[in-house]
Tab-separated table of C-alpha atoms and ligand atoms in Angstrom:
chain	number	residue	atom	x	y	z
A	181	MET	CA	105.307	62.241	86.906
A	182	ALA	CA	108.027	63.896	88.715
A	183	THR	CA	107.514	67.410	90.328
A	184	SER	CA	110.421	68.663	87.811
A	185	GLN	CA	107.768	67.768	84.713
A	186	ILE	CA	104.830	69.268	86.372
A	187	VAL	CA	104.274	72.480	84.220
A	188	SER	CA	102.253	75.430	86.564
A	189	PRO	CA	99.502	77.094	84.067
A	190	MET	CA	101.405	79.926	85.464
A	191	GLY	CA	104.454	78.749	83.565
A	192	GLN	CA	107.817	80.370	84.819
A	193	PHE	CA	105.923	83.245	85.563
A	194	LYS	CA	106.555	85.330	88.764
A	195	THR	CA	103.241	87.157	90.216
A	196	LEU	CA	102.910	90.599	91.330
A	197	GLU	CA	102.677	89.571	94.849
A	198	GLN	CA	105.300	87.234	94.482
A	199	PHE	CA	107.832	89.759	93.302
A	200	ILE	CA	106.940	92.479	95.635
A	201	ILE	CA	107.227	90.286	98.712
A	202	GLU	CA	110.849	89.314	97.078
A	203	GLN	CA	111.522	92.854	96.644
A	204	GLU	CA	110.614	93.870	100.116
A	205	GLN	CA	112.872	90.662	101.808
A	206	ALA	CA	115.999	93.145	100.329
A	207	ILE	CA	114.328	96.090	102.334
A	208	PRO	CA	114.144	94.563	106.034
A	209	ILE	CA	112.224	97.474	107.590
A	210	ALA	CA	109.584	96.926	105.230
A	211	ALA	CA	106.938	95.086	106.849
A	212	GLY	CA	104.405	93.727	104.474
A	213	ALA	CA	102.806	96.409	104.899
A	214	PHE	CA	103.369	97.960	101.066
A	215	THR	CA	103.081	94.302	99.769
A	216	ARG	CA	99.350	94.721	100.965
A	217	LEU	CA	98.945	98.400	99.756
A	218	ILE	CA	100.042	97.164	96.062
A	219	ARG	CA	97.813	94.111	96.485
A	220	ASP	CA	94.632	96.596	97.002
A	221	ILE	CA	95.707	98.891	94.094
A	222	GLY	CA	96.029	94.973	91.978
A	223	ILE	CA	92.961	94.081	92.772
A	224	ALA	CA	91.291	97.651	92.674
A	225	ALA	CA	92.807	97.101	89.048
A	226	LYS	CA	91.124	94.027	88.354
A	227	ILE	CA	87.730	94.965	88.845
A	228	ILE	CA	88.260	98.114	86.894
A	229	ASN	CA	89.484	96.011	84.177
A	230	ARG	CA	86.315	94.145	84.604
A	231	GLU	CA	83.638	96.689	84.462
A	232	ILE	CA	85.872	98.770	81.566
A	233	ASN	CA	85.660	95.291	79.543
A	234	LYS	CA	81.994	95.020	80.073
A	235	ALA	CA	81.292	98.360	79.352
A	236	GLY	CA	80.495	97.883	75.809
A	237	LEU	CA	77.921	95.073	76.703
A	238	VAL	CA	75.920	97.307	79.565
A	239	ASP	CA	74.488	100.897	79.974
A	240	ILE	CA	78.088	102.160	81.855
A	241	ILE	CA	79.822	104.323	79.005
A	242	GLY	CA	78.629	107.728	78.960
A	243	ASP	CA	78.519	110.428	81.319
A	244	PHE	CA	77.446	110.173	84.540
A	245	GLY	CA	75.634	113.535	83.837
A	246	ALA	CA	77.973	115.175	86.561
A	247	THR	CA	81.263	117.170	86.298
A	248	ASN	CA	84.678	116.626	88.669
A	249	VAL	CA	86.206	119.476	90.180
A	250	GLN	CA	88.475	119.815	86.881
A	251	GLY	CA	84.895	120.734	85.338
A	252	GLU	CA	85.232	117.679	83.386
A	253	ALA	CA	82.022	115.402	82.402
A	254	GLN	CA	82.294	112.953	84.741
A	255	GLN	CA	82.373	108.942	82.880
A	256	LYS	CA	80.173	106.483	84.250
A	257	LEU	CA	83.389	104.535	84.386
A	258	ASP	CA	85.355	107.354	86.032
A	259	VAL	CA	83.152	106.948	88.992
A	260	MET	CA	83.366	103.924	88.988
A	261	ALA	CA	87.088	103.444	89.134
A	262	ASP	CA	87.542	105.937	91.717
A	263	ALA	CA	84.654	104.738	93.812
A	264	GLU	CA	86.657	100.913	93.509
A	265	ILE	CA	90.188	102.337	94.034
A	266	ILE	CA	88.642	104.192	97.606
A	267	ARG	CA	86.993	100.997	98.636
A	268	ALA	CA	90.039	98.904	98.298
A	269	LEU	CA	92.462	101.524	99.989
A	270	LYS	CA	90.107	102.237	102.278
A	271	ARG	CA	89.382	98.276	103.306
A	272	GLY	CA	93.126	97.697	103.057
A	273	GLY	CA	94.188	99.301	105.945
A	274	GLU	CA	97.470	100.442	104.747
A	275	CYS	CA	96.524	104.210	103.882
A	276	CYS	CA	95.822	107.259	106.291
A	277	LEU	CA	95.074	109.898	103.118
A	278	LEU	CA	93.920	109.622	99.892
A	279	GLY	CA	93.940	112.160	97.198
A	280	SER	CA	91.850	111.453	93.491
A	281	GLU	CA	91.414	113.804	90.740
A	282	GLU	CA	87.576	112.858	90.904
A	283	GLN	CA	87.697	114.804	94.196
A	284	GLU	CA	87.840	117.965	95.101
A	285	ASN	CA	89.191	117.677	98.714
A	286	LEU	CA	91.447	114.699	100.276
A	287	ILE	CA	89.817	112.064	101.450
A	288	PRO	CA	91.375	111.472	105.596
A	289	ILE	CA	91.445	107.493	106.128
A	290	GLU	CA	89.942	106.656	109.812
A	291	LYS	CA	91.400	104.617	112.367
A	292	CYS	CA	89.853	100.872	111.823
A	293	ARG	CA	90.262	99.194	115.250
A	294	GLY	CA	92.444	101.685	116.566
A	295	LEU	CA	95.192	101.082	113.520
A	296	ARG	CA	96.209	102.765	110.471
A	297	GLY	CA	98.664	102.725	108.002
A	298	ASP	CA	100.831	105.887	107.054
A	299	TYR	CA	100.757	105.433	103.521
A	300	ILE	CA	99.489	108.529	101.194
A	301	VAL	CA	98.135	107.702	97.869
A	302	LEU	CA	97.362	110.346	94.856
A	303	PHE	CA	95.292	108.837	92.248
A	304	ASP	CA	93.900	109.432	88.313
A	305	PRO	CA	91.393	106.744	88.652
A	306	LEU	CA	90.704	106.792	85.291
A	307	ASP	CA	92.997	108.662	82.515
A	308	GLY	CA	92.039	109.658	79.468
A	309	SER	CA	88.328	108.394	80.379
A	310	SER	CA	86.560	110.616	77.424
A	311	ASN	CA	88.178	107.984	74.941
A	312	ILE	CA	86.113	104.994	76.839
A	313	SER	CA	83.016	105.679	74.372
A	314	VAL	CA	85.309	105.037	71.262
A	315	ASN	CA	87.092	101.943	72.793
A	316	VAL	CA	90.363	103.693	72.970
A	317	SER	CA	92.538	102.274	76.046
A	318	VAL	CA	92.736	104.079	79.176
A	319	GLY	CA	94.447	104.013	82.683
A	320	THR	CA	94.737	104.637	86.080
A	321	ILE	CA	98.105	106.153	87.725
A	322	PHE	CA	99.226	106.283	91.314
A	323	SER	CA	101.855	107.810	93.301
A	324	ILE	CA	102.476	106.596	96.713
A	325	TYR	CA	104.324	108.758	99.820
A	326	ARG	CA	104.633	107.609	103.484
A	327	LEU	CA	103.202	109.809	106.127
A	328	PRO	CA	106.152	111.962	107.591
A	329	GLU	CA	106.768	111.305	111.355
A	330	GLY	CA	104.899	114.262	113.340
A	331	VAL	CA	103.029	115.183	110.277
A	332	GLN	CA	99.280	115.117	110.754
A	333	PRO	CA	97.483	113.659	107.797
A	334	GLY	CA	96.438	116.820	105.325
A	335	LEU	CA	97.323	118.997	102.659
A	336	ASP	CA	100.734	119.468	104.095
A	337	ALA	CA	101.304	115.998	103.952
A	338	VAL	CA	100.958	115.706	100.181
A	339	LEU	CA	102.056	119.541	99.019
A	340	ARG	CA	105.620	117.723	98.710
A	341	PRO	CA	108.264	117.392	95.882
A	342	GLY	CA	107.741	114.423	93.569
A	343	VAL	CA	111.174	113.299	94.879
A	344	GLU	CA	109.547	112.356	98.251
A	345	GLN	CA	107.381	109.629	96.197
A	346	VAL	CA	108.339	106.307	97.662
A	347	ALA	CA	106.675	104.237	94.762
A	348	ALA	CA	104.179	105.082	91.762
A	349	GLY	CA	103.074	103.270	88.728
A	350	TYR	CA	100.060	102.861	86.220
A	351	VAL	CA	97.323	101.042	85.186
A	352	ILE	CA	96.542	100.566	81.022
A	353	TYR	CA	93.629	99.035	80.144
A	354	GLY	CA	94.410	98.720	76.466
A	355	SER	CA	94.768	94.993	74.373
A	356	SER	CA	96.001	93.227	77.365
A	357	THR	CA	95.928	94.966	80.971
A	358	MET	CA	98.880	95.623	82.472
A	359	PHE	CA	100.691	97.054	85.894
A	360	VAL	CA	103.899	98.906	85.685
A	361	TYR	CA	105.341	100.487	89.139
A	362	THR	CA	108.227	101.755	90.807
A	363	THR	CA	110.269	101.727	94.435
A	364	GLY	CA	113.083	103.591	93.315
A	365	ASN	CA	114.661	100.042	92.235
A	366	GLY	CA	114.191	100.655	88.404
A	367	VAL	CA	110.582	99.742	86.701
A	368	ASN	CA	108.911	96.191	86.293
A	369	GLY	CA	106.164	95.400	83.894
A	370	PHE	CA	103.194	93.147	84.832
A	371	THR	CA	100.312	91.829	82.452
A	372	LEU	CA	97.299	90.286	83.857
A	373	ASP	CA	96.059	86.816	83.025
A	374	PRO	CA	92.631	87.115	83.231
A	375	SER	CA	92.110	83.349	83.245
A	376	VAL	CA	93.889	82.965	86.935
A	377	GLY	CA	93.403	86.577	87.672
A	378	GLU	CA	96.776	87.330	88.435
A	379	PHE	CA	99.172	89.921	87.296
A	380	LEU	CA	102.532	88.272	85.912
A	381	LEU	CA	106.126	89.833	85.674
A	382	SER	CA	106.055	90.364	81.755
A	383	HIS	CA	108.340	93.272	81.585
A	384	PRO	CA	111.227	92.902	84.160
A	385	ASP	CA	113.340	96.379	84.394
A	386	ILE	CA	112.034	98.464	81.920
A	387	LYS	CA	114.640	100.854	80.114
A	388	THR	CA	113.312	103.435	77.996
A	389	PRO	CA	115.617	103.870	74.735
A	390	ARG	CA	117.835	107.457	75.450
A	391	GLN	CA	116.898	108.259	71.671
A	392	GLY	CA	113.847	107.660	70.048
A	393	THR	CA	111.923	108.977	66.710
A	394	ILE	CA	108.551	109.433	68.182
A	395	TYR	CA	106.836	112.465	69.605
A	396	SER	CA	103.690	112.793	70.761
A	397	ILE	CA	101.958	116.273	71.441
A	398	ASN	CA	98.652	117.834	70.185
A	399	GLU	CA	99.744	119.699	66.922
A	400	GLY	CA	96.125	121.157	66.817
A	401	TYR	CA	97.216	123.675	69.443
A	402	TYR	CA	100.705	124.663	67.308
A	403	ASN	CA	99.841	128.538	67.054
A	404	ALA	CA	99.329	128.732	70.621
A	405	PHE	CA	102.975	126.843	71.075
A	406	GLU	CA	105.839	129.132	72.390
A	407	TYR	CA	108.539	129.856	69.918
A	408	GLY	CA	111.116	127.421	70.466
A	409	LEU	CA	108.726	124.525	70.803
A	410	ARG	CA	107.448	125.467	67.250
A	411	GLN	CA	111.135	125.372	66.221
A	412	TYR	CA	111.686	122.014	67.940
A	413	ILE	CA	108.964	120.522	65.806
A	414	LYS	CA	109.935	121.697	62.578
A	415	TRP	CA	113.094	120.410	63.304
A	416	ILE	CA	111.644	117.042	64.356
A	417	GLN	CA	109.804	117.087	60.982
A	418	GLU	CA	113.148	118.387	58.514
A	419	PRO	CA	114.499	115.093	57.218
A	420	ASP	CA	117.757	113.886	58.146
A	421	GLU	CA	118.623	110.409	57.883
A	422	ALA	CA	122.081	110.576	60.698
A	423	THR	CA	119.145	111.558	63.112
A	424	GLY	CA	116.294	109.474	61.970
A	425	ARG	CA	114.358	112.257	61.131
A	426	PRO	CA	111.704	112.906	59.849
A	427	TYR	CA	110.255	111.392	63.264
A	428	THR	CA	107.227	109.727	63.281
A	429	SER	CA	103.749	111.551	65.303
A	430	ARG	CA	101.835	109.362	67.701
A	431	TYR	CA	99.276	110.680	69.765
A	432	ILE	CA	96.594	108.702	71.025
A	433	GLY	CA	94.990	111.305	72.799
A	434	SER	CA	95.121	109.018	76.272
A	435	PHE	CA	98.457	110.110	78.530
A	436	VAL	CA	98.647	106.916	79.747
A	437	SER	CA	99.033	105.047	76.543
A	438	ASP	CA	100.525	107.695	74.971
A	439	PHE	CA	103.430	107.476	78.060
A	440	HIS	CA	103.091	103.663	77.807
A	441	ARG	CA	104.247	103.663	73.988
A	442	ASN	CA	107.396	105.890	74.391
A	443	LEU	CA	108.463	104.304	77.464
A	444	LEU	CA	108.994	100.604	75.649
A	445	LYS	CA	109.633	102.326	72.485
A	446	GLY	CA	111.692	105.303	72.886
A	447	GLY	CA	109.966	108.997	72.298
A	448	ILE	CA	109.268	111.831	74.148
A	449	PHE	CA	105.577	113.443	74.886
A	450	MET	CA	105.071	116.825	75.732
A	451	TYR	CA	101.832	118.438	76.928
A	452	PRO	CA	103.017	122.286	77.160
A	453	ALA	CA	101.488	125.642	78.192
A	454	THR	CA	99.148	126.445	75.851
A	455	LYS	CA	96.459	129.604	76.123
A	456	LYS	CA	93.908	127.202	76.962
A	457	ASN	CA	95.795	125.566	79.402
A	458	PRO	CA	98.545	128.065	80.273
A	459	SER	CA	99.526	125.719	83.432
A	460	GLY	CA	99.363	122.811	80.978
A	461	LYS	CA	96.560	120.167	81.184
A	462	LEU	CA	97.850	117.663	83.058
A	463	ARG	CA	98.138	117.196	87.054
A	464	LEU	CA	100.896	117.630	89.536
A	465	LEU	CA	100.262	115.559	92.009
A	466	TYR	CA	98.623	112.396	89.948
A	467	GLU	CA	99.874	112.104	86.857
A	468	VAL	CA	102.714	114.404	86.324
A	469	ASN	CA	105.039	112.971	89.192
A	470	PRO	CA	103.971	108.876	89.113
A	471	THR	CA	105.386	109.010	85.302
A	472	ALA	CA	108.017	111.468	85.857
A	473	PHE	CA	109.153	109.070	88.527
A	474	ILE	CA	108.897	105.851	86.024
A	475	ALA	CA	110.542	107.834	83.204
A	476	GLU	CA	113.546	108.617	85.504
A	477	GLN	CA	113.926	105.297	86.716
A	478	ALA	CA	113.590	103.321	83.543
A	479	GLY	CA	116.200	105.747	82.373
A	480	GLY	CA	114.273	108.882	80.780
A	481	LEU	CA	113.949	112.902	81.673
A	482	ALA	CA	110.941	114.804	82.641
A	483	VAL	CA	110.700	118.577	82.952
A	484	ASP	CA	108.116	121.187	82.659
A	485	GLY	CA	110.140	123.247	79.895
A	486	ASP	CA	112.639	124.601	83.008
A	487	ILE	CA	113.308	122.337	85.402
A	488	ARG	CA	113.183	118.471	86.840
A	489	VAL	CA	109.353	117.855	87.824
A	490	LEU	CA	110.252	116.030	90.384
A	491	GLU	CA	112.056	119.131	91.898
A	492	LYS	CA	108.401	121.422	92.510
A	493	THR	CA	106.475	122.018	95.504
A	494	PRO	CA	102.925	121.659	94.460
A	495	THR	CA	101.053	124.456	96.100
A	496	ALA	CA	97.533	122.749	95.632
A	497	LEU	CA	95.859	119.687	95.124
A	498	HIS	CA	94.892	119.644	91.525
A	499	GLU	CA	97.846	121.482	90.284
A	500	ARG	CA	98.303	121.171	86.825
A	501	SER	CA	101.740	121.282	85.093
A	502	PRO	CA	103.382	121.517	81.242
A	503	LEU	CA	105.217	118.078	81.130
A	504	PHE	CA	108.284	116.841	78.525
A	505	ILE	CA	108.706	113.124	79.344
A	506	GLY	CA	110.771	110.120	77.662
A	507	SER	CA	113.474	109.552	76.701
A	508	ALA	CA	116.609	111.143	77.672
A	509	ALA	CA	118.218	112.597	74.382
A	510	MET	CA	114.976	114.059	73.198
A	511	VAL	CA	113.788	115.782	76.242
A	512	GLU	CA	117.489	117.619	76.687
A	513	ARG	CA	117.197	118.156	72.872
A	514	VAL	CA	113.255	120.043	73.207
A	515	GLN	CA	115.006	121.831	75.996
A	516	GLU	CA	117.642	123.501	73.964
A	517	PHE	CA	115.354	125.264	71.516
A	518	LEU	CA	112.996	126.058	74.456
A	519	HIS	CA	115.555	127.592	75.734
A	520	ALA	CA	117.164	129.381	72.718
A	521	THR	CA	117.654	132.922	72.763
A	522	TYR	CA	116.224	133.466	68.844
B	115	LIG	P1	94.060	116.848	74.752
B	115	LIG	C1	93.001	112.920	78.477
B	115	LIG	O1	91.783	114.086	79.202
B	115	LIG	C2	93.785	113.990	79.280
B	115	LIG	O2	94.101	114.082	80.061
B	115	LIG	C3	95.208	112.715	78.759
B	115	LIG	O3	94.923	111.316	79.328
B	115	LIG	C4	95.515	113.452	77.020
B	115	LIG	O4	96.935	113.303	77.084
B	115	LIG	C5	95.120	114.681	77.341
B	115	LIG	O5	94.108	115.086	78.102
B	115	LIG	C6	94.731	114.604	76.270
B	115	LIG	O6	94.338	116.397	75.698
B	115	LIG	O7	94.145	118.746	74.796
B	115	LIG	O8	95.174	117.051	73.739
B	115	LIG	O9	93.099	116.340	74.157
């Protein structure tokens, strides 16, 4: 049989590693370290995916009996995911510092054989984990910085605006497992083929529609929203054929799932300040900034109600931020309602 007739089981797909190597060739200074770093995150994601998929079969679902720095009951899979990512990144040797939602303090990586990489990874190991026991999709979110020249690996190296990220991404553990990331040159999505254990390029150059008709917000807090936001929600719900209103409400309560659907279909996700969470609920460093980087790279916007979230300078590792993220026209519109005079 001619080689041209041999069809690889991978078909015409490109693996995540092949894609990154191609991308790095376009950036001559990258010496392969970034490829290895993304590979390390991908390895942890595959292990987490395996554990999540079998969670219903073994006693791994449910509370771990401890609480994390956020005071949230730690789900066993939370702890497993956190440990797997830390293990993979420590073993990979490309990082000097880690920050996790599940860890109160930063995790410095000691030099190994006198070597240590200069990447910093901040992550939420398993966002939406409270949904695990009811089999709702959950996700891992990560943000990557480089250690600045002459700066020691510590808090000063991570309390930097999101515009300084060199990469960001998320893994969504859903009906299929997808790895979506950006390095500032667009957004690409890879779907895990469990039969070969590879993430395959399935969503090249993701662009989010400028206008969508999906809005995601926990309307249970409606009475706690500021007036302008309540007016925006009322506006969304007014029938108007020309603008596709009323929009459709879709809120899973698992940020990565809501964000991913809106990224692909168009829409806006909103987690504003509420009485219960006066600075919003989502964490700036490892939930808001990475998804904002992705949203902007896909043509969308991400604001805190006042400014572009990527321009905010954090003051604490677990700082929270209000978030309005998604289709550009929808984010612009809600900003108009938030800044109107009533
Ligand atoms: P609420 C999950 O706990 C999470 O952090 C996000 O994944 C999700 O979007 C949000 O909280 C849901 O919060 O207050 O609407 O239940």
